Amino acid sequence: MSPSLLPTLAAAVLYAAATLYQGSSLAKGAKANKRLLVVLGILALLAHAASLMTHLLTPVGLGLDFFSAASLIAAAVIGLTLLACWRIPVENLLVLLFPMGALTTLLAQFAPTGTVPIIDEEPGILAHILLSILAYGMFTIAVFQALLLLVQDHQLKNKHPSGLIRNFPPLQTMESLLFGFLWAGWTLLSLSLISGWLFVDNLFAQHLVHKTLLACLAWVVFSVLLWGRNRLGWRGHKAIRWTLAGFCLLMLAYFGSKLVREYILHI
């Protein structure tokens, strides 16, 4: 039996239990017990991390294949959100993030692997990878926040708020949280790009050029969005559209290039 099987199944079960508990509470128009929810999330995340360690750590280096990378980013997103829960009202995001954690940890365990790239564990390269993962994670949180904001805005305009929406913070608070996540993600992405220029030998090599260009385009999109917010007061649907556009570019930059390289080109 694979050493990662038990922690994978434990993580999936705990994520599912937390989702069912929070989802049933919200459906009834009530708030889930925040302490219990966070405890369930932490237990699931610990099992998730134990599963990830067996996938990522190989005798020859760090093996970061497509599904392991997705699982790692999901774990980072959930960890960041659980930390944020102690200070700001973002626990409603967990009802979307916990299923993502369950799905990615199961895919990392059971989905077929493509070509597994082994990463040189030099400190500069590891710093670049860590900053990239945190940036992707923060923008993922921002996208889920944007989607919840879109649903909240739609239901409030139609005067039919569901149990989920009635437990949300006010619309202005939700929007402020979105731009807080965007600023954090933009800062991390900027640091990631800078570290790439410093530590990666050639960012425009054949296998990296698409990733580099798309990541730079995403940085430009988020920069324009934050400038528009600061100078022109952009908000609502315009802010959500720009957030989704930047996120799509960023996901294409990383996961699109990894999918092609590992499962089509096998390099």
PDB file of C-alpha atoms in Angstrom:
ATOM      1  CA  MET A   1       0.000   0.000   0.000  1.00  0.00           C
ATOM      2  CA  SER A   2       1.276   3.443  -0.895  1.00  0.00           C
ATOM      3  CA  PRO A   3       2.455   5.429   2.164  1.00  0.00           C
ATOM      4  CA  SER A   4       0.469   8.420   0.933  1.00  0.00           C
ATOM      5  CA  LEU A   5      -2.854   6.544   0.655  1.00  0.00           C
ATOM      6  CA  LEU A   6      -4.015   6.821   4.275  1.00  0.00           C
ATOM      7  CA  PRO A   7      -3.257  10.554   4.717  1.00  0.00           C
ATOM      8  CA  THR A   8      -4.847  11.236   1.310  1.00  0.00           C
ATOM      9  CA  LEU A   9      -8.069   9.472   2.258  1.00  0.00           C
ATOM     10  CA  ALA A  10      -8.047  11.080   5.713  1.00  0.00           C
ATOM     11  CA  ALA A  11      -7.656  14.547   4.159  1.00  0.00           C
ATOM     12  CA  ALA A  12     -10.470  13.924   1.669  1.00  0.00           C
ATOM     13  CA  VAL A  13     -12.836  12.649   4.388  1.00  0.00           C
ATOM     14  CA  LEU A  14     -12.064  15.558   6.728  1.00  0.00           C
ATOM     15  CA  TYR A  15     -12.496  18.120   3.947  1.00  0.00           C
ATOM     16  CA  ALA A  16     -15.807  16.504   2.993  1.00  0.00           C
ATOM     17  CA  ALA A  17     -16.992  16.489   6.620  1.00  0.00           C
ATOM     18  CA  ALA A  18     -16.089  20.163   7.040  1.00  0.00           C
ATOM     19  CA  THR A  19     -17.853  21.055   3.769  1.00  0.00           C
ATOM     20  CA  LEU A  20     -21.021  19.181   4.747  1.00  0.00           C
ATOM     21  CA  TYR A  21     -21.058  20.764   8.202  1.00  0.00           C
ATOM     22  CA  GLN A  22     -20.565  24.305   6.930  1.00  0.00           C
ATOM     23  CA  GLY A  23     -22.822  23.851   3.913  1.00  0.00           C
ATOM     24  CA  SER A  24     -25.719  22.471   5.971  1.00  0.00           C
ATOM     25  CA  SER A  25     -25.394  25.328   8.465  1.00  0.00           C
ATOM     26  CA  LEU A  26     -25.413  27.964   5.723  1.00  0.00           C
ATOM     27  CA  ALA A  27     -28.350  26.319   3.968  1.00  0.00           C
ATOM     28  CA  LYS A  28     -30.356  26.736   7.178  1.00  0.00           C
ATOM     29  CA  GLY A  29     -29.412  30.418   7.359  1.00  0.00           C
ATOM     30  CA  ALA A  30     -27.124  29.868  10.357  1.00  0.00           C
ATOM     31  CA  LYS A  31     -23.391  30.315  10.823  1.00  0.00           C
ATOM     32  CA  ALA A  32     -21.221  27.270  11.405  1.00  0.00           C
ATOM     33  CA  ASN A  33     -19.260  27.205  14.656  1.00  0.00           C
ATOM     34  CA  LYS A  34     -16.080  28.971  13.568  1.00  0.00           C
ATOM     35  CA  ARG A  35     -13.811  27.216  16.070  1.00  0.00           C
ATOM     36  CA  LEU A  36     -15.041  23.742  15.059  1.00  0.00           C
ATOM     37  CA  LEU A  37     -14.777  24.622  11.386  1.00  0.00           C
ATOM     38  CA  VAL A  38     -11.188  25.822  11.728  1.00  0.00           C
ATOM     39  CA  VAL A  39     -10.217  22.741  13.778  1.00  0.00           C
ATOM     40  CA  LEU A  40     -11.650  20.442  11.084  1.00  0.00           C
ATOM     41  CA  GLY A  41      -9.814  22.483   8.444  1.00  0.00           C
ATOM     42  CA  ILE A  42      -6.493  22.271  10.297  1.00  0.00           C
ATOM     43  CA  LEU A  43      -6.812  18.485  10.745  1.00  0.00           C
ATOM     44  CA  ALA A  44      -7.625  18.083   7.047  1.00  0.00           C
ATOM     45  CA  LEU A  45      -4.712  20.344   6.103  1.00  0.00           C
ATOM     46  CA  LEU A  46      -2.271  18.350   8.254  1.00  0.00           C
ATOM     47  CA  ALA A  47      -3.340  15.123   6.547  1.00  0.00           C
ATOM     48  CA  HIS A  48      -3.114  16.912   3.185  1.00  0.00           C
ATOM     49  CA  ALA A  49       0.443  18.035   4.000  1.00  0.00           C
ATOM     50  CA  ALA A  50       1.464  14.501   5.027  1.00  0.00           C
ATOM     51  CA  SER A  51       0.147  13.176   1.712  1.00  0.00           C
ATOM     52  CA  LEU A  52       1.929  15.913  -0.226  1.00  0.00           C
ATOM     53  CA  MET A  53       5.283  15.191   1.401  1.00  0.00           C
ATOM     54  CA  THR A  54       5.301  11.657  -0.013  1.00  0.00           C
ATOM     55  CA  HIS A  55       4.557  12.987  -3.511  1.00  0.00           C
ATOM     56  CA  LEU A  56       6.961  15.925  -3.524  1.00  0.00           C
ATOM     57  CA  LEU A  57      10.062  14.582  -1.808  1.00  0.00           C
ATOM     58  CA  THR A  58      12.034  12.129  -3.944  1.00  0.00           C
ATOM     59  CA  PRO A  59      15.557  10.746  -3.450  1.00  0.00           C
ATOM     60  CA  VAL A  60      16.857  12.930  -6.285  1.00  0.00           C
ATOM     61  CA  GLY A  61      15.082  16.205  -5.521  1.00  0.00           C
ATOM     62  CA  LEU A  62      11.711  17.925  -5.450  1.00  0.00           C
ATOM     63  CA  GLY A  63       9.223  16.254  -7.813  1.00  0.00           C
ATOM     64  CA  LEU A  64       6.506  18.726  -8.751  1.00  0.00           C
ATOM     65  CA  ASP A  65       4.220  17.129 -11.338  1.00  0.00           C
ATOM     66  CA  PHE A  66       0.957  18.703 -12.555  1.00  0.00           C
ATOM     67  CA  PHE A  67      -1.446  17.258  -9.969  1.00  0.00           C
ATOM     68  CA  SER A  68       1.008  17.525  -7.068  1.00  0.00           C
ATOM     69  CA  ALA A  69       1.480  21.200  -7.938  1.00  0.00           C
ATOM     70  CA  ALA A  70      -2.308  21.706  -7.961  1.00  0.00           C
ATOM     71  CA  SER A  71      -2.563  19.941  -4.595  1.00  0.00           C
ATOM     72  CA  LEU A  72       0.263  22.048  -3.155  1.00  0.00           C
ATOM     73  CA  ILE A  73      -1.367  25.300  -4.263  1.00  0.00           C
ATOM     74  CA  ALA A  74      -4.733  24.153  -2.860  1.00  0.00           C
ATOM     75  CA  ALA A  75      -3.062  23.399   0.487  1.00  0.00           C
ATOM     76  CA  ALA A  76      -1.430  26.848   0.474  1.00  0.00           C
ATOM     77  CA  VAL A  77      -4.769  28.526  -0.323  1.00  0.00           C
ATOM     78  CA  ILE A  78      -6.567  26.698   2.483  1.00  0.00           C
ATOM     79  CA  GLY A  79      -3.754  27.361   4.944  1.00  0.00           C
ATOM     80  CA  LEU A  80      -3.737  31.091   4.140  1.00  0.00           C
ATOM     81  CA  THR A  81      -7.528  31.269   4.494  1.00  0.00           C
ATOM     82  CA  LEU A  82      -7.517  29.429   7.831  1.00  0.00           C
ATOM     83  CA  LEU A  83      -4.892  31.860   9.117  1.00  0.00           C
ATOM     84  CA  ALA A  84      -6.912  34.822   7.872  1.00  0.00           C
ATOM     85  CA  CYS A  85     -10.050  33.502   9.610  1.00  0.00           C
ATOM     86  CA  TRP A  86      -8.669  34.515  12.997  1.00  0.00           C
ATOM     87  CA  ARG A  87      -8.562  38.194  12.015  1.00  0.00           C
ATOM     88  CA  ILE A  88     -10.999  38.841   9.163  1.00  0.00           C
ATOM     89  CA  PRO A  89     -14.419  37.377   8.190  1.00  0.00           C
ATOM     90  CA  VAL A  90     -13.427  35.055   5.344  1.00  0.00           C
ATOM     91  CA  GLU A  91     -14.687  31.720   6.692  1.00  0.00           C
ATOM     92  CA  ASN A  92     -17.432  31.623   4.022  1.00  0.00           C
ATOM     93  CA  LEU A  93     -14.674  31.036   1.457  1.00  0.00           C
ATOM     94  CA  LEU A  94     -13.959  27.669   3.062  1.00  0.00           C
ATOM     95  CA  VAL A  95     -17.215  26.174   1.752  1.00  0.00           C
ATOM     96  CA  LEU A  96     -15.660  26.492  -1.730  1.00  0.00           C
ATOM     97  CA  LEU A  97     -12.033  25.801  -0.782  1.00  0.00           C
ATOM     98  CA  PHE A  98     -12.516  22.588   1.198  1.00  0.00           C
ATOM     99  CA  PRO A  99     -13.972  20.692  -1.812  1.00  0.00           C
ATOM    100  CA  MET A 100     -11.041  21.954  -3.895  1.00  0.00           C
ATOM    101  CA  GLY A 101      -8.659  20.548  -1.273  1.00  0.00           C
ATOM    102  CA  ALA A 102     -10.399  17.160  -1.320  1.00  0.00           C
ATOM    103  CA  LEU A 103     -10.391  17.000  -5.128  1.00  0.00           C
ATOM    104  CA  THR A 104      -6.750  17.982  -5.603  1.00  0.00           C
ATOM    105  CA  THR A 105      -5.399  15.635  -2.939  1.00  0.00           C
ATOM    106  CA  LEU A 106      -7.318  12.717  -4.509  1.00  0.00           C
ATOM    107  CA  LEU A 107      -6.102  13.633  -8.013  1.00  0.00           C
ATOM    108  CA  ALA A 108      -2.501  13.848  -6.797  1.00  0.00           C
ATOM    109  CA  GLN A 109      -2.888  10.334  -5.392  1.00  0.00           C
ATOM    110  CA  PHE A 110      -4.853   8.550  -8.101  1.00  0.00           C
ATOM    111  CA  ALA A 111      -4.491  10.466 -11.391  1.00  0.00           C
ATOM    112  CA  PRO A 112      -1.810   9.226 -13.834  1.00  0.00           C
ATOM    113  CA  THR A 113       1.379  11.254 -13.728  1.00  0.00           C
ATOM    114  CA  GLY A 114       3.070  12.734 -16.743  1.00  0.00           C
ATOM    115  CA  THR A 115       6.735  13.588 -17.014  1.00  0.00           C
ATOM    116  CA  VAL A 116       7.789  14.535 -13.483  1.00  0.00           C
ATOM    117  CA  PRO A 117      10.256  17.461 -13.489  1.00  0.00           C
ATOM    118  CA  ILE A 118      12.891  17.251 -10.746  1.00  0.00           C
ATOM    119  CA  ILE A 119      13.675  20.684  -9.304  1.00  0.00           C
ATOM    120  CA  ASP A 120      17.175  21.761  -8.324  1.00  0.00           C
ATOM    121  CA  GLU A 121      16.956  22.610  -4.647  1.00  0.00           C
ATOM    122  CA  GLU A 122      19.093  25.752  -4.758  1.00  0.00           C
ATOM    123  CA  PRO A 123      17.844  28.383  -2.266  1.00  0.00           C
ATOM    124  CA  GLY A 124      17.137  30.980  -4.965  1.00  0.00           C
ATOM    125  CA  ILE A 125      15.064  28.559  -7.063  1.00  0.00           C
ATOM    126  CA  LEU A 126      13.150  27.348  -3.997  1.00  0.00           C
ATOM    127  CA  ALA A 127      12.437  30.963  -3.011  1.00  0.00           C
ATOM    128  CA  HIS A 128      11.084  31.623  -6.517  1.00  0.00           C
ATOM    129  CA  ILE A 129       8.860  28.524  -6.332  1.00  0.00           C
ATOM    130  CA  LEU A 130       7.569  29.455  -2.870  1.00  0.00           C
ATOM    131  CA  LEU A 131       6.743  33.023  -3.921  1.00  0.00           C
ATOM    132  CA  SER A 132       4.988  31.737  -7.051  1.00  0.00           C
ATOM    133  CA  ILE A 133       2.878  29.279  -5.065  1.00  0.00           C
ATOM    134  CA  LEU A 134       1.911  31.947  -2.522  1.00  0.00           C
ATOM    135  CA  ALA A 135       1.022  34.364  -5.338  1.00  0.00           C
ATOM    136  CA  TYR A 136      -1.152  31.759  -7.083  1.00  0.00           C
ATOM    137  CA  GLY A 137      -2.718  30.944  -3.727  1.00  0.00           C
ATOM    138  CA  MET A 138      -3.546  34.542  -2.911  1.00  0.00           C
ATOM    139  CA  PHE A 139      -5.045  35.169  -6.340  1.00  0.00           C
ATOM    140  CA  THR A 140      -7.089  31.966  -6.018  1.00  0.00           C
ATOM    141  CA  ILE A 141      -8.544  33.297  -2.768  1.00  0.00           C
ATOM    142  CA  ALA A 142      -9.246  36.612  -4.531  1.00  0.00           C
ATOM    143  CA  VAL A 143     -11.100  34.811  -7.345  1.00  0.00           C
ATOM    144  CA  PHE A 144     -13.298  32.851  -4.946  1.00  0.00           C
ATOM    145  CA  GLN A 145     -13.944  36.084  -3.067  1.00  0.00           C
ATOM    146  CA  ALA A 146     -14.871  37.761  -6.371  1.00  0.00           C
ATOM    147  CA  LEU A 147     -17.300  34.941  -7.232  1.00  0.00           C
ATOM    148  CA  LEU A 148     -18.977  35.167  -3.832  1.00  0.00           C
ATOM    149  CA  LEU A 149     -19.160  38.944  -4.243  1.00  0.00           C
ATOM    150  CA  LEU A 150     -20.813  38.457  -7.641  1.00  0.00           C
ATOM    151  CA  VAL A 151     -23.430  36.107  -6.168  1.00  0.00           C
ATOM    152  CA  GLN A 152     -24.021  38.444  -3.226  1.00  0.00           C
ATOM    153  CA  ASP A 153     -24.452  41.473  -5.478  1.00  0.00           C
ATOM    154  CA  HIS A 154     -26.850  39.598  -7.785  1.00  0.00           C
ATOM    155  CA  GLN A 155     -29.041  38.307  -4.955  1.00  0.00           C
ATOM    156  CA  LEU A 156     -29.155  41.656  -3.156  1.00  0.00           C
ATOM    157  CA  LYS A 157     -30.199  43.426  -6.364  1.00  0.00           C
ATOM    158  CA  ASN A 158     -32.964  40.878  -6.887  1.00  0.00           C
ATOM    159  CA  LYS A 159     -33.911  41.037  -3.190  1.00  0.00           C
ATOM    160  CA  HIS A 160     -33.773  37.250  -2.771  1.00  0.00           C
ATOM    161  CA  PRO A 161     -30.784  36.626  -0.482  1.00  0.00           C
ATOM    162  CA  SER A 162     -30.217  32.949   0.279  1.00  0.00           C
ATOM    163  CA  GLY A 163     -29.095  31.534   3.623  1.00  0.00           C
ATOM    164  CA  LEU A 164     -25.510  31.664   2.399  1.00  0.00           C
ATOM    165  CA  ILE A 165     -25.679  35.337   1.447  1.00  0.00           C
ATOM    166  CA  ARG A 166     -27.440  36.394   4.657  1.00  0.00           C
ATOM    167  CA  ASN A 167     -24.361  35.256   6.570  1.00  0.00           C
ATOM    168  CA  PHE A 168     -21.954  37.304   4.463  1.00  0.00           C
ATOM    169  CA  PRO A 169     -20.370  40.540   5.686  1.00  0.00           C
ATOM    170  CA  PRO A 170     -21.720  43.745   4.086  1.00  0.00           C
ATOM    171  CA  LEU A 171     -21.037  44.237   0.378  1.00  0.00           C
ATOM    172  CA  GLN A 172     -18.516  47.018   1.014  1.00  0.00           C
ATOM    173  CA  THR A 173     -16.565  44.793   3.419  1.00  0.00           C
ATOM    174  CA  MET A 174     -16.557  41.949   0.897  1.00  0.00           C
ATOM    175  CA  GLU A 175     -15.203  44.282  -1.771  1.00  0.00           C
ATOM    176  CA  SER A 176     -12.505  45.630   0.561  1.00  0.00           C
ATOM    177  CA  LEU A 177     -11.443  42.056   1.329  1.00  0.00           C
ATOM    178  CA  LEU A 178     -11.220  41.322  -2.410  1.00  0.00           C
ATOM    179  CA  PHE A 179      -8.845  44.207  -3.032  1.00  0.00           C
ATOM    180  CA  GLY A 180      -6.827  43.319   0.055  1.00  0.00           C
ATOM    181  CA  PHE A 181      -6.237  39.854  -1.421  1.00  0.00           C
ATOM    182  CA  LEU A 182      -5.449  41.375  -4.827  1.00  0.00           C
ATOM    183  CA  TRP A 183      -2.832  43.710  -3.366  1.00  0.00           C
ATOM    184  CA  ALA A 184      -1.224  40.818  -1.465  1.00  0.00           C
ATOM    185  CA  GLY A 185      -1.259  38.619  -4.580  1.00  0.00           C
ATOM    186  CA  TRP A 186       0.166  41.391  -6.783  1.00  0.00           C
ATOM    187  CA  THR A 187       3.016  41.973  -4.302  1.00  0.00           C
ATOM    188  CA  LEU A 188       3.849  38.257  -4.175  1.00  0.00           C
ATOM    189  CA  LEU A 189       3.651  37.947  -7.971  1.00  0.00           C
ATOM    190  CA  SER A 190       5.994  40.928  -8.348  1.00  0.00           C
ATOM    191  CA  LEU A 191       8.493  39.300  -5.978  1.00  0.00           C
ATOM    192  CA  SER A 192       8.108  36.007  -7.836  1.00  0.00           C
ATOM    193  CA  LEU A 193       8.903  37.628 -11.187  1.00  0.00           C
ATOM    194  CA  ILE A 194      11.887  39.475  -9.706  1.00  0.00           C
ATOM    195  CA  SER A 195      13.247  36.268  -8.149  1.00  0.00           C
ATOM    196  CA  GLY A 196      12.768  34.521 -11.492  1.00  0.00           C
ATOM    197  CA  TRP A 197      14.881  37.136 -13.250  1.00  0.00           C
ATOM    198  CA  LEU A 198      17.560  36.778 -10.563  1.00  0.00           C
ATOM    199  CA  PHE A 199      17.766  33.007 -10.143  1.00  0.00           C
ATOM    200  CA  VAL A 200      16.405  31.306 -13.297  1.00  0.00           C
ATOM    201  CA  ASP A 201      19.086  31.003 -15.964  1.00  0.00           C
ATOM    202  CA  ASN A 202      16.933  31.973 -18.951  1.00  0.00           C
ATOM    203  CA  LEU A 203      13.273  32.900 -18.442  1.00  0.00           C
ATOM    204  CA  PHE A 204      12.808  33.060 -22.223  1.00  0.00           C
ATOM    205  CA  ALA A 205      14.109  29.577 -22.956  1.00  0.00           C
ATOM    206  CA  GLN A 206      11.814  27.565 -25.225  1.00  0.00           C
ATOM    207  CA  HIS A 207      10.121  25.683 -22.370  1.00  0.00           C
ATOM    208  CA  LEU A 208       9.653  28.823 -20.233  1.00  0.00           C
ATOM    209  CA  VAL A 209       8.809  31.587 -22.696  1.00  0.00           C
ATOM    210  CA  HIS A 210       5.023  31.050 -22.683  1.00  0.00           C
ATOM    211  CA  LYS A 211       4.934  30.843 -18.909  1.00  0.00           C
ATOM    212  CA  THR A 212       7.013  34.024 -18.571  1.00  0.00           C
ATOM    213  CA  LEU A 213       4.981  36.059 -21.082  1.00  0.00           C
ATOM    214  CA  LEU A 214       1.608  34.998 -19.652  1.00  0.00           C
ATOM    215  CA  ALA A 215       2.747  35.690 -16.080  1.00  0.00           C
ATOM    216  CA  CYS A 216       3.931  39.150 -17.129  1.00  0.00           C
ATOM    217  CA  LEU A 217       0.601  39.796 -18.885  1.00  0.00           C
ATOM    218  CA  ALA A 218      -1.242  38.734 -15.717  1.00  0.00           C
ATOM    219  CA  TRP A 219       0.936  41.134 -13.706  1.00  0.00           C
ATOM    220  CA  VAL A 220      -0.009  43.949 -16.118  1.00  0.00           C
ATOM    221  CA  VAL A 221      -3.736  43.104 -15.844  1.00  0.00           C
ATOM    222  CA  PHE A 222      -3.661  43.134 -12.042  1.00  0.00           C
ATOM    223  CA  SER A 223      -1.582  46.333 -12.061  1.00  0.00           C
ATOM    224  CA  VAL A 224      -4.170  48.068 -14.267  1.00  0.00           C
ATOM    225  CA  LEU A 225      -6.976  46.804 -12.025  1.00  0.00           C
ATOM    226  CA  LEU A 226      -5.333  48.115  -8.862  1.00  0.00           C
ATOM    227  CA  TRP A 227      -4.540  51.434 -10.579  1.00  0.00           C
ATOM    228  CA  GLY A 228      -8.166  51.675 -11.744  1.00  0.00           C
ATOM    229  CA  ARG A 229      -9.387  51.015  -8.221  1.00  0.00           C
ATOM    230  CA  ASN A 230      -7.079  53.636  -6.752  1.00  0.00           C
ATOM    231  CA  ARG A 231      -7.487  56.334  -9.411  1.00  0.00           C
ATOM    232  CA  LEU A 232     -10.889  55.713 -10.978  1.00  0.00           C
ATOM    233  CA  GLY A 233     -12.754  53.955  -8.196  1.00  0.00           C
ATOM    234  CA  TRP A 234     -13.319  50.734 -10.128  1.00  0.00           C
ATOM    235  CA  ARG A 235     -15.557  48.295  -8.285  1.00  0.00           C
ATOM    236  CA  GLY A 236     -18.361  45.792  -8.793  1.00  0.00           C
ATOM    237  CA  HIS A 237     -18.599  43.868 -12.049  1.00  0.00           C
ATOM    238  CA  LYS A 238     -15.685  45.693 -13.685  1.00  0.00           C
ATOM    239  CA  ALA A 239     -13.337  44.729 -10.844  1.00  0.00           C
ATOM    240  CA  ILE A 240     -14.595  41.131 -10.941  1.00  0.00           C
ATOM    241  CA  ARG A 241     -14.064  40.847 -14.723  1.00  0.00           C
ATOM    242  CA  TRP A 242     -10.487  42.142 -14.471  1.00  0.00           C
ATOM    243  CA  THR A 243      -9.802  39.792 -11.554  1.00  0.00           C
ATOM    244  CA  LEU A 244     -11.025  36.773 -13.531  1.00  0.00           C
ATOM    245  CA  ALA A 245      -9.060  37.825 -16.623  1.00  0.00           C
ATOM    246  CA  GLY A 246      -5.806  38.167 -14.692  1.00  0.00           C
ATOM    247  CA  PHE A 247      -6.377  34.871 -12.914  1.00  0.00           C
ATOM    248  CA  CYS A 248      -7.024  33.008 -16.178  1.00  0.00           C
ATOM    249  CA  LEU A 249      -3.755  34.326 -17.607  1.00  0.00           C
ATOM    250  CA  LEU A 250      -1.895  33.291 -14.485  1.00  0.00           C
ATOM    251  CA  MET A 251      -3.361  29.794 -14.467  1.00  0.00           C
ATOM    252  CA  LEU A 252      -2.548  29.389 -18.167  1.00  0.00           C
ATOM    253  CA  ALA A 253       0.993  30.523 -17.450  1.00  0.00           C
ATOM    254  CA  TYR A 254       1.582  27.782 -14.914  1.00  0.00           C
ATOM    255  CA  PHE A 255      -0.897  24.956 -15.315  1.00  0.00           C
ATOM    256  CA  GLY A 256      -1.345  25.359 -19.071  1.00  0.00           C
ATOM    257  CA  SER A 257       2.377  25.083 -19.703  1.00  0.00           C
ATOM    258  CA  LYS A 258       2.759  22.193 -17.224  1.00  0.00           C
ATOM    259  CA  LEU A 259      -0.125  20.273 -18.792  1.00  0.00           C
ATOM    260  CA  VAL A 260       1.362  20.582 -22.286  1.00  0.00           C
ATOM    261  CA  ARG A 261       4.915  19.750 -21.202  1.00  0.00           C
ATOM    262  CA  GLU A 262       4.084  16.774 -18.972  1.00  0.00           C
ATOM    263  CA  TYR A 263       1.208  15.096 -20.836  1.00  0.00           C
ATOM    264  CA  ILE A 264       1.682  16.102 -24.488  1.00  0.00           C
ATOM    265  CA  LEU A 265       5.358  16.867 -25.087  1.00  0.00           C
ATOM    266  CA  HIS A 266       6.660  14.655 -22.219  1.00  0.00           C
ATOM    267  CA  ILE A 267       9.539  16.994 -21.368  1.00  0.00           C
TER     268      ILE A 267
END
